[in-house]
């Protein structure tokens, strides 16, 4: 049985789509409920929208005993495949940070409605999703941690981490040609300045999107090491609930 059939079976049995609204627009996320006492992981997608990649990561987390809510930031049915469309949808949200925050907060509210445990919850994001996670962190959302995998790390003018709750973890490729080492270093300094607990992991030779299976920049070692580190963090953070 090939991978895509297995993924479809996994998705159909364990996942459910969920529609939530923000400013009158429908967004379609996915959630997996591992039980009301299970901590919840919010996943934010890359610039191609919520796809099989986030669903696979969601299932990996569900198998570890965590509930998951995969957030859609683009809108129901919007899963861009052309480069110009991906740039358009991400640019719109980068230009309207309040909208980005509002959509994520709408997803958080929906997770509460669904009975997911949002008092023991954190967020993770990939690439564009990593930048969104940090935007959420700067907004002061009440989550225990904010974790970015090869995400955008720069801080927009006029923003800072003075309202951030929860720690910040960064997984970054040293050979990343999209997000510079200067941005990596500057973020570390900002977090230290604001006394935010943080962990930074740097992977030599890893380029942008090093965790994306089948992608041209996929690096197996960096992917597996970053995931192992992340799972170790989860086990430590939620040891009392496991």
PDB file of C-alpha atoms in Angstrom:
ATOM      1  CA  UNK A   1       0.000   0.000   0.000  1.00  0.00           C
ATOM      2  CA  UNK A   2       1.568   3.276  -1.010  1.00  0.00           C
ATOM      3  CA  UNK A   3       2.140   6.329   1.191  1.00  0.00           C
ATOM      4  CA  UNK A   4      -0.749   8.393  -0.215  1.00  0.00           C
ATOM      5  CA  UNK A   5      -3.297   5.609   0.411  1.00  0.00           C
ATOM      6  CA  UNK A   6      -2.023   5.220   3.957  1.00  0.00           C
ATOM      7  CA  UNK A   7      -2.225   8.974   4.462  1.00  0.00           C
ATOM      8  CA  UNK A   8      -5.803   9.051   3.171  1.00  0.00           C
ATOM      9  CA  UNK A   9      -6.826   6.228   5.515  1.00  0.00           C
ATOM     10  CA  UNK A  10      -5.103   7.956   8.427  1.00  0.00           C
ATOM     11  CA  UNK A  11      -6.781  11.262   7.593  1.00  0.00           C
ATOM     12  CA  UNK A  12     -10.265   9.824   7.120  1.00  0.00           C
ATOM     13  CA  UNK A  13     -10.218   7.815  10.350  1.00  0.00           C
ATOM     14  CA  UNK A  14      -8.572  10.199  12.776  1.00  0.00           C
ATOM     15  CA  UNK A  15      -8.974  13.715  11.387  1.00  0.00           C
ATOM     16  CA  UNK A  16     -11.937  15.971  10.996  1.00  0.00           C
ATOM     17  CA  UNK A  17     -12.190  19.168   9.029  1.00  0.00           C
ATOM     18  CA  UNK A  18     -13.564  22.145  10.869  1.00  0.00           C
ATOM     19  CA  UNK A  19     -14.757  25.493   9.555  1.00  0.00           C
ATOM     20  CA  UNK A  20     -14.342  28.668  11.573  1.00  0.00           C
ATOM     21  CA  UNK A  21     -14.972  32.286  10.672  1.00  0.00           C
ATOM     22  CA  UNK A  22     -13.074  35.515  10.946  1.00  0.00           C
ATOM     23  CA  UNK A  23     -14.464  38.813   9.626  1.00  0.00           C
ATOM     24  CA  UNK A  24     -17.134  36.877   7.734  1.00  0.00           C
ATOM     25  CA  UNK A  25     -14.634  34.663   5.894  1.00  0.00           C
ATOM     26  CA  UNK A  26     -14.635  30.862   6.193  1.00  0.00           C
ATOM     27  CA  UNK A  27     -11.421  29.079   7.087  1.00  0.00           C
ATOM     28  CA  UNK A  28     -11.010  25.314   7.059  1.00  0.00           C
ATOM     29  CA  UNK A  29      -8.679  23.697   9.575  1.00  0.00           C
ATOM     30  CA  UNK A  30      -8.266  20.121  10.768  1.00  0.00           C
ATOM     31  CA  UNK A  31      -8.223  18.715  14.252  1.00  0.00           C
ATOM     32  CA  UNK A  32      -7.477  15.473  16.023  1.00  0.00           C
ATOM     33  CA  UNK A  33      -8.731  14.955  19.563  1.00  0.00           C
ATOM     34  CA  UNK A  34      -6.643  12.631  21.698  1.00  0.00           C
ATOM     35  CA  UNK A  35      -8.866  13.162  24.762  1.00  0.00           C
ATOM     36  CA  UNK A  36      -9.934  16.110  26.889  1.00  0.00           C
ATOM     37  CA  UNK A  37      -6.882  15.942  29.161  1.00  0.00           C
ATOM     38  CA  UNK A  38      -4.458  15.741  26.275  1.00  0.00           C
ATOM     39  CA  UNK A  39      -2.369  18.869  25.615  1.00  0.00           C
ATOM     40  CA  UNK A  40      -3.046  20.581  22.288  1.00  0.00           C
ATOM     41  CA  UNK A  41      -0.575  21.467  19.557  1.00  0.00           C
ATOM     42  CA  UNK A  42      -1.554  24.190  17.074  1.00  0.00           C
ATOM     43  CA  UNK A  43       0.170  23.767  13.696  1.00  0.00           C
ATOM     44  CA  UNK A  44       0.508  26.641  11.225  1.00  0.00           C
ATOM     45  CA  UNK A  45       1.190  25.860   7.592  1.00  0.00           C
ATOM     46  CA  UNK A  46       3.766  26.970   5.040  1.00  0.00           C
ATOM     47  CA  UNK A  47       2.946  29.316   2.148  1.00  0.00           C
ATOM     48  CA  UNK A  48       1.189  26.594   0.162  1.00  0.00           C
ATOM     49  CA  UNK A  49      -1.635  26.453   2.698  1.00  0.00           C
ATOM     50  CA  UNK A  50      -2.825  23.580   4.859  1.00  0.00           C
ATOM     51  CA  UNK A  51      -1.817  20.448   2.930  1.00  0.00           C
ATOM     52  CA  UNK A  52      -0.958  16.772   3.422  1.00  0.00           C
ATOM     53  CA  UNK A  53       2.313  17.849   5.042  1.00  0.00           C
ATOM     54  CA  UNK A  54       0.591  19.400   8.064  1.00  0.00           C
ATOM     55  CA  UNK A  55      -1.852  16.487   8.204  1.00  0.00           C
ATOM     56  CA  UNK A  56       1.048  14.036   8.365  1.00  0.00           C
ATOM     57  CA  UNK A  57       2.740  16.024  11.128  1.00  0.00           C
ATOM     58  CA  UNK A  58      -0.599  16.190  12.948  1.00  0.00           C
ATOM     59  CA  UNK A  59      -0.951  12.425  12.835  1.00  0.00           C
ATOM     60  CA  UNK A  60       2.605  11.991  14.119  1.00  0.00           C
ATOM     61  CA  UNK A  61       1.665  14.122  17.123  1.00  0.00           C
ATOM     62  CA  UNK A  62      -1.653  12.346  17.634  1.00  0.00           C
ATOM     63  CA  UNK A  63       0.257   9.054  17.745  1.00  0.00           C
ATOM     64  CA  UNK A  64       2.286  10.516  20.607  1.00  0.00           C
ATOM     65  CA  UNK A  65      -0.883  11.300  22.544  1.00  0.00           C
ATOM     66  CA  UNK A  66      -1.443  14.961  21.684  1.00  0.00           C
ATOM     67  CA  UNK A  67      -4.516  16.671  20.321  1.00  0.00           C
ATOM     68  CA  UNK A  68      -3.835  18.836  17.282  1.00  0.00           C
ATOM     69  CA  UNK A  69      -5.496  21.779  15.579  1.00  0.00           C
ATOM     70  CA  UNK A  70      -4.021  22.625  12.167  1.00  0.00           C
ATOM     71  CA  UNK A  71      -4.838  26.260  11.429  1.00  0.00           C
ATOM     72  CA  UNK A  72      -5.814  27.561   7.996  1.00  0.00           C
ATOM     73  CA  UNK A  73      -4.684  31.156   7.438  1.00  0.00           C
ATOM     74  CA  UNK A  74      -5.653  31.565   3.782  1.00  0.00           C
ATOM     75  CA  UNK A  75      -9.349  30.685   3.637  1.00  0.00           C
ATOM     76  CA  UNK A  76     -11.466  27.645   2.862  1.00  0.00           C
ATOM     77  CA  UNK A  77     -10.461  26.054  -0.428  1.00  0.00           C
ATOM     78  CA  UNK A  78      -7.403  28.263  -0.902  1.00  0.00           C
ATOM     79  CA  UNK A  79      -4.375  26.012  -1.301  1.00  0.00           C
ATOM     80  CA  UNK A  80      -2.084  27.843  -3.758  1.00  0.00           C
ATOM     81  CA  UNK A  81       0.192  25.862  -6.047  1.00  0.00           C
ATOM     82  CA  UNK A  82       1.635  28.635  -8.235  1.00  0.00           C
ATOM     83  CA  UNK A  83       4.519  30.690  -6.891  1.00  0.00           C
ATOM     84  CA  UNK A  84       2.820  34.018  -7.587  1.00  0.00           C
ATOM     85  CA  UNK A  85      -0.284  32.898  -5.673  1.00  0.00           C
ATOM     86  CA  UNK A  86       1.759  31.766  -2.683  1.00  0.00           C
ATOM     87  CA  UNK A  87       3.527  35.121  -2.615  1.00  0.00           C
ATOM     88  CA  UNK A  88       0.214  36.967  -2.904  1.00  0.00           C
ATOM     89  CA  UNK A  89      -1.486  35.210   0.019  1.00  0.00           C
ATOM     90  CA  UNK A  90       1.478  35.474   2.355  1.00  0.00           C
ATOM     91  CA  UNK A  91       2.114  39.115   1.405  1.00  0.00           C
ATOM     92  CA  UNK A  92      -1.473  40.028   2.238  1.00  0.00           C
ATOM     93  CA  UNK A  93      -1.044  38.707   5.759  1.00  0.00           C
ATOM     94  CA  UNK A  94       2.417  40.185   6.241  1.00  0.00           C
ATOM     95  CA  UNK A  95       0.917  43.574   5.334  1.00  0.00           C
ATOM     96  CA  UNK A  96      -2.028  43.116   7.712  1.00  0.00           C
ATOM     97  CA  UNK A  97      -0.621  41.658  10.911  1.00  0.00           C
ATOM     98  CA  UNK A  98      -3.829  42.334  12.807  1.00  0.00           C
ATOM     99  CA  UNK A  99      -5.698  40.136  10.355  1.00  0.00           C
ATOM    100  CA  UNK A 100      -3.136  37.373  10.783  1.00  0.00           C
ATOM    101  CA  UNK A 101      -3.540  37.539  14.569  1.00  0.00           C
ATOM    102  CA  UNK A 102      -7.319  37.645  14.316  1.00  0.00           C
ATOM    103  CA  UNK A 103      -7.456  34.468  12.196  1.00  0.00           C
ATOM    104  CA  UNK A 104      -5.223  32.593  14.635  1.00  0.00           C
ATOM    105  CA  UNK A 105      -7.329  33.761  17.560  1.00  0.00           C
ATOM    106  CA  UNK A 106     -10.483  32.611  15.742  1.00  0.00           C
ATOM    107  CA  UNK A 107      -8.907  29.160  15.421  1.00  0.00           C
ATOM    108  CA  UNK A 108      -8.068  29.196  19.130  1.00  0.00           C
ATOM    109  CA  UNK A 109     -11.683  30.042  19.955  1.00  0.00           C
ATOM    110  CA  UNK A 110     -12.885  27.214  17.712  1.00  0.00           C
ATOM    111  CA  UNK A 111     -10.548  24.780  19.448  1.00  0.00           C
ATOM    112  CA  UNK A 112     -12.132  25.790  22.749  1.00  0.00           C
ATOM    113  CA  UNK A 113     -15.594  25.162  21.291  1.00  0.00           C
ATOM    114  CA  UNK A 114     -14.475  21.694  20.212  1.00  0.00           C
ATOM    115  CA  UNK A 115     -13.391  20.866  23.740  1.00  0.00           C
ATOM    116  CA  UNK A 116      -9.671  20.746  23.056  1.00  0.00           C
ATOM    117  CA  UNK A 117      -7.411  21.465  26.005  1.00  0.00           C
ATOM    118  CA  UNK A 118      -6.145  24.977  25.261  1.00  0.00           C
ATOM    119  CA  UNK A 119      -4.900  25.614  28.795  1.00  0.00           C
ATOM    120  CA  UNK A 120      -2.072  23.197  28.055  1.00  0.00           C
ATOM    121  CA  UNK A 121      -1.259  24.182  24.503  1.00  0.00           C
ATOM    122  CA  UNK A 122       1.523  25.470  22.287  1.00  0.00           C
ATOM    123  CA  UNK A 123       2.023  26.433  18.654  1.00  0.00           C
ATOM    124  CA  UNK A 124       4.425  25.251  15.973  1.00  0.00           C
ATOM    125  CA  UNK A 125       4.897  26.523  12.440  1.00  0.00           C
ATOM    126  CA  UNK A 126       6.857  25.781   9.302  1.00  0.00           C
ATOM    127  CA  UNK A 127       8.457  28.484   7.083  1.00  0.00           C
ATOM    128  CA  UNK A 128       5.685  31.098   6.686  1.00  0.00           C
ATOM    129  CA  UNK A 129       3.937  29.316   9.544  1.00  0.00           C
ATOM    130  CA  UNK A 130       6.999  29.851  11.699  1.00  0.00           C
ATOM    131  CA  UNK A 131       6.759  33.595  11.098  1.00  0.00           C
ATOM    132  CA  UNK A 132       3.047  33.408  12.001  1.00  0.00           C
ATOM    133  CA  UNK A 133       3.869  31.583  15.231  1.00  0.00           C
ATOM    134  CA  UNK A 134       6.207  34.404  16.248  1.00  0.00           C
ATOM    135  CA  UNK A 135       3.540  36.962  15.323  1.00  0.00           C
ATOM    136  CA  UNK A 136       1.155  35.130  17.637  1.00  0.00           C
ATOM    137  CA  UNK A 137       3.801  35.081  20.351  1.00  0.00           C
ATOM    138  CA  UNK A 138       4.302  38.849  20.114  1.00  0.00           C
ATOM    139  CA  UNK A 139       0.539  39.360  20.412  1.00  0.00           C
ATOM    140  CA  UNK A 140       0.637  37.943  23.945  1.00  0.00           C
ATOM    141  CA  UNK A 141      -1.527  34.874  23.261  1.00  0.00           C
ATOM    142  CA  UNK A 142      -1.691  32.642  26.319  1.00  0.00           C
ATOM    143  CA  UNK A 143       0.185  29.576  25.059  1.00  0.00           C
ATOM    144  CA  UNK A 144       2.978  27.703  26.796  1.00  0.00           C
ATOM    145  CA  UNK A 145       5.449  27.814  23.909  1.00  0.00           C
ATOM    146  CA  UNK A 146       5.951  29.013  20.344  1.00  0.00           C
ATOM    147  CA  UNK A 147       8.102  26.854  18.084  1.00  0.00           C
ATOM    148  CA  UNK A 148       9.372  27.610  14.601  1.00  0.00           C
ATOM    149  CA  UNK A 149      10.919  25.222  12.095  1.00  0.00           C
ATOM    150  CA  UNK A 150      12.927  27.098   9.415  1.00  0.00           C
ATOM    151  CA  UNK A 151      10.552  30.031   9.853  1.00  0.00           C
ATOM    152  CA  UNK A 152      10.820  33.742   9.215  1.00  0.00           C
ATOM    153  CA  UNK A 153      12.541  35.313  12.230  1.00  0.00           C
ATOM    154  CA  UNK A 154      12.520  39.071  11.660  1.00  0.00           C
ATOM    155  CA  UNK A 155      10.495  41.392  13.864  1.00  0.00           C
ATOM    156  CA  UNK A 156       8.331  44.016  12.069  1.00  0.00           C
ATOM    157  CA  UNK A 157       8.961  47.691  12.890  1.00  0.00           C
ATOM    158  CA  UNK A 158       7.090  48.780  16.001  1.00  0.00           C
ATOM    159  CA  UNK A 159       6.787  45.263  17.437  1.00  0.00           C
ATOM    160  CA  UNK A 160       8.637  43.482  20.208  1.00  0.00           C
ATOM    161  CA  UNK A 161       8.344  40.539  22.596  1.00  0.00           C
ATOM    162  CA  UNK A 162       7.378  42.505  25.706  1.00  0.00           C
ATOM    163  CA  UNK A 163       3.939  40.849  25.870  1.00  0.00           C
ATOM    164  CA  UNK A 164       5.045  37.322  24.993  1.00  0.00           C
ATOM    165  CA  UNK A 165       3.885  34.487  27.234  1.00  0.00           C
ATOM    166  CA  UNK A 166       5.593  31.132  27.029  1.00  0.00           C
ATOM    167  CA  UNK A 167       9.020  30.220  25.753  1.00  0.00           C
ATOM    168  CA  UNK A 168      10.287  30.370  22.187  1.00  0.00           C
ATOM    169  CA  UNK A 169      12.139  27.578  20.384  1.00  0.00           C
ATOM    170  CA  UNK A 170      13.841  28.043  17.023  1.00  0.00           C
ATOM    171  CA  UNK A 171      15.053  25.306  14.660  1.00  0.00           C
ATOM    172  CA  UNK A 172      17.109  26.877  11.875  1.00  0.00           C
ATOM    173  CA  UNK A 173      19.336  25.746   9.029  1.00  0.00           C
ATOM    174  CA  UNK A 174      22.769  27.352   8.980  1.00  0.00           C
ATOM    175  CA  UNK A 175      22.735  27.309   5.161  1.00  0.00           C
ATOM    176  CA  UNK A 176      19.279  28.951   4.947  1.00  0.00           C
ATOM    177  CA  UNK A 177      19.276  31.291   1.949  1.00  0.00           C
ATOM    178  CA  UNK A 178      15.888  32.830   2.809  1.00  0.00           C
ATOM    179  CA  UNK A 179      16.288  33.641   6.506  1.00  0.00           C
ATOM    180  CA  UNK A 180      19.720  35.018   7.394  1.00  0.00           C
ATOM    181  CA  UNK A 181      21.935  34.243  10.346  1.00  0.00           C
ATOM    182  CA  UNK A 182      21.676  37.946  11.213  1.00  0.00           C
ATOM    183  CA  UNK A 183      17.909  37.536  11.740  1.00  0.00           C
ATOM    184  CA  UNK A 184      18.602  34.418  13.806  1.00  0.00           C
ATOM    185  CA  UNK A 185      21.072  36.306  16.034  1.00  0.00           C
ATOM    186  CA  UNK A 186      18.866  39.391  16.330  1.00  0.00           C
ATOM    187  CA  UNK A 187      15.887  37.321  17.471  1.00  0.00           C
ATOM    188  CA  UNK A 188      18.018  35.671  20.136  1.00  0.00           C
ATOM    189  CA  UNK A 189      19.045  39.115  21.399  1.00  0.00           C
ATOM    190  CA  UNK A 190      15.439  40.368  21.411  1.00  0.00           C
ATOM    191  CA  UNK A 191      14.225  37.404  23.438  1.00  0.00           C
ATOM    192  CA  UNK A 192      17.062  37.748  25.932  1.00  0.00           C
ATOM    193  CA  UNK A 193      16.324  41.464  26.263  1.00  0.00           C
ATOM    194  CA  UNK A 194      12.707  40.695  27.113  1.00  0.00           C
ATOM    195  CA  UNK A 195      13.680  37.825  29.420  1.00  0.00           C
ATOM    196  CA  UNK A 196      11.829  35.237  27.319  1.00  0.00           C
ATOM    197  CA  UNK A 197      12.984  31.676  27.933  1.00  0.00           C
ATOM    198  CA  UNK A 198      14.339  30.402  24.637  1.00  0.00           C
ATOM    199  CA  UNK A 199      16.125  27.562  22.923  1.00  0.00           C
ATOM    200  CA  UNK A 200      17.913  27.911  19.582  1.00  0.00           C
ATOM    201  CA  UNK A 201      19.078  24.993  17.441  1.00  0.00           C
ATOM    202  CA  UNK A 202      21.270  25.425  14.376  1.00  0.00           C
ATOM    203  CA  UNK A 203      21.814  22.700  11.770  1.00  0.00           C
ATOM    204  CA  UNK A 204      25.003  22.941   9.655  1.00  0.00           C
ATOM    205  CA  UNK A 205      24.430  22.472   5.942  1.00  0.00           C
ATOM    206  CA  UNK A 206      20.636  22.638   6.268  1.00  0.00           C
ATOM    207  CA  UNK A 207      18.871  25.059   3.920  1.00  0.00           C
ATOM    208  CA  UNK A 208      15.408  26.608   4.149  1.00  0.00           C
ATOM    209  CA  UNK A 209      12.521  24.087   4.412  1.00  0.00           C
ATOM    210  CA  UNK A 210      14.846  21.304   5.573  1.00  0.00           C
ATOM    211  CA  UNK A 211      11.956  19.317   7.119  1.00  0.00           C
ATOM    212  CA  UNK A 212       9.754  19.196   4.000  1.00  0.00           C
ATOM    213  CA  UNK A 213       9.628  15.591   2.797  1.00  0.00           C
ATOM    214  CA  UNK A 214      10.408  15.253  -0.894  1.00  0.00           C
ATOM    215  CA  UNK A 215      11.436  18.901  -1.190  1.00  0.00           C
ATOM    216  CA  UNK A 216      14.685  19.917  -2.863  1.00  0.00           C
ATOM    217  CA  UNK A 217      16.078  21.189   0.455  1.00  0.00           C
ATOM    218  CA  UNK A 218      15.011  18.247   2.607  1.00  0.00           C
ATOM    219  CA  UNK A 219      17.798  17.161   4.932  1.00  0.00           C
ATOM    220  CA  UNK A 220      17.080  13.921   6.740  1.00  0.00           C
ATOM    221  CA  UNK A 221      19.547  14.429   9.596  1.00  0.00           C
ATOM    222  CA  UNK A 222      18.355  17.953  10.441  1.00  0.00           C
ATOM    223  CA  UNK A 223      14.710  16.898  10.137  1.00  0.00           C
ATOM    224  CA  UNK A 224      15.097  13.906  12.423  1.00  0.00           C
ATOM    225  CA  UNK A 225      17.244  15.743  14.960  1.00  0.00           C
ATOM    226  CA  UNK A 226      14.891  18.728  15.173  1.00  0.00           C
ATOM    227  CA  UNK A 227      11.853  16.461  15.533  1.00  0.00           C
ATOM    228  CA  UNK A 228      13.569  14.415  18.257  1.00  0.00           C
ATOM    229  CA  UNK A 229      14.440  17.626  20.112  1.00  0.00           C
ATOM    230  CA  UNK A 230      10.855  18.843  19.764  1.00  0.00           C
ATOM    231  CA  UNK A 231       9.375  15.577  21.060  1.00  0.00           C
ATOM    232  CA  UNK A 232      11.792  15.627  23.999  1.00  0.00           C
ATOM    233  CA  UNK A 233      10.597  19.141  24.808  1.00  0.00           C
ATOM    234  CA  UNK A 234       6.967  18.010  24.664  1.00  0.00           C
ATOM    235  CA  UNK A 235       7.653  15.101  26.997  1.00  0.00           C
ATOM    236  CA  UNK A 236       9.323  17.410  29.486  1.00  0.00           C
ATOM    237  CA  UNK A 237       6.748  20.186  29.207  1.00  0.00           C
ATOM    238  CA  UNK A 238       3.743  17.935  29.594  1.00  0.00           C
ATOM    239  CA  UNK A 239       5.141  15.162  31.775  1.00  0.00           C
ATOM    240  CA  UNK A 240       2.420  15.747  34.377  1.00  0.00           C
ATOM    241  CA  UNK A 241      -0.326  15.159  31.833  1.00  0.00           C
ATOM    242  CA  UNK A 242       1.028  12.055  30.102  1.00  0.00           C
TER     243      UNK A 242
END
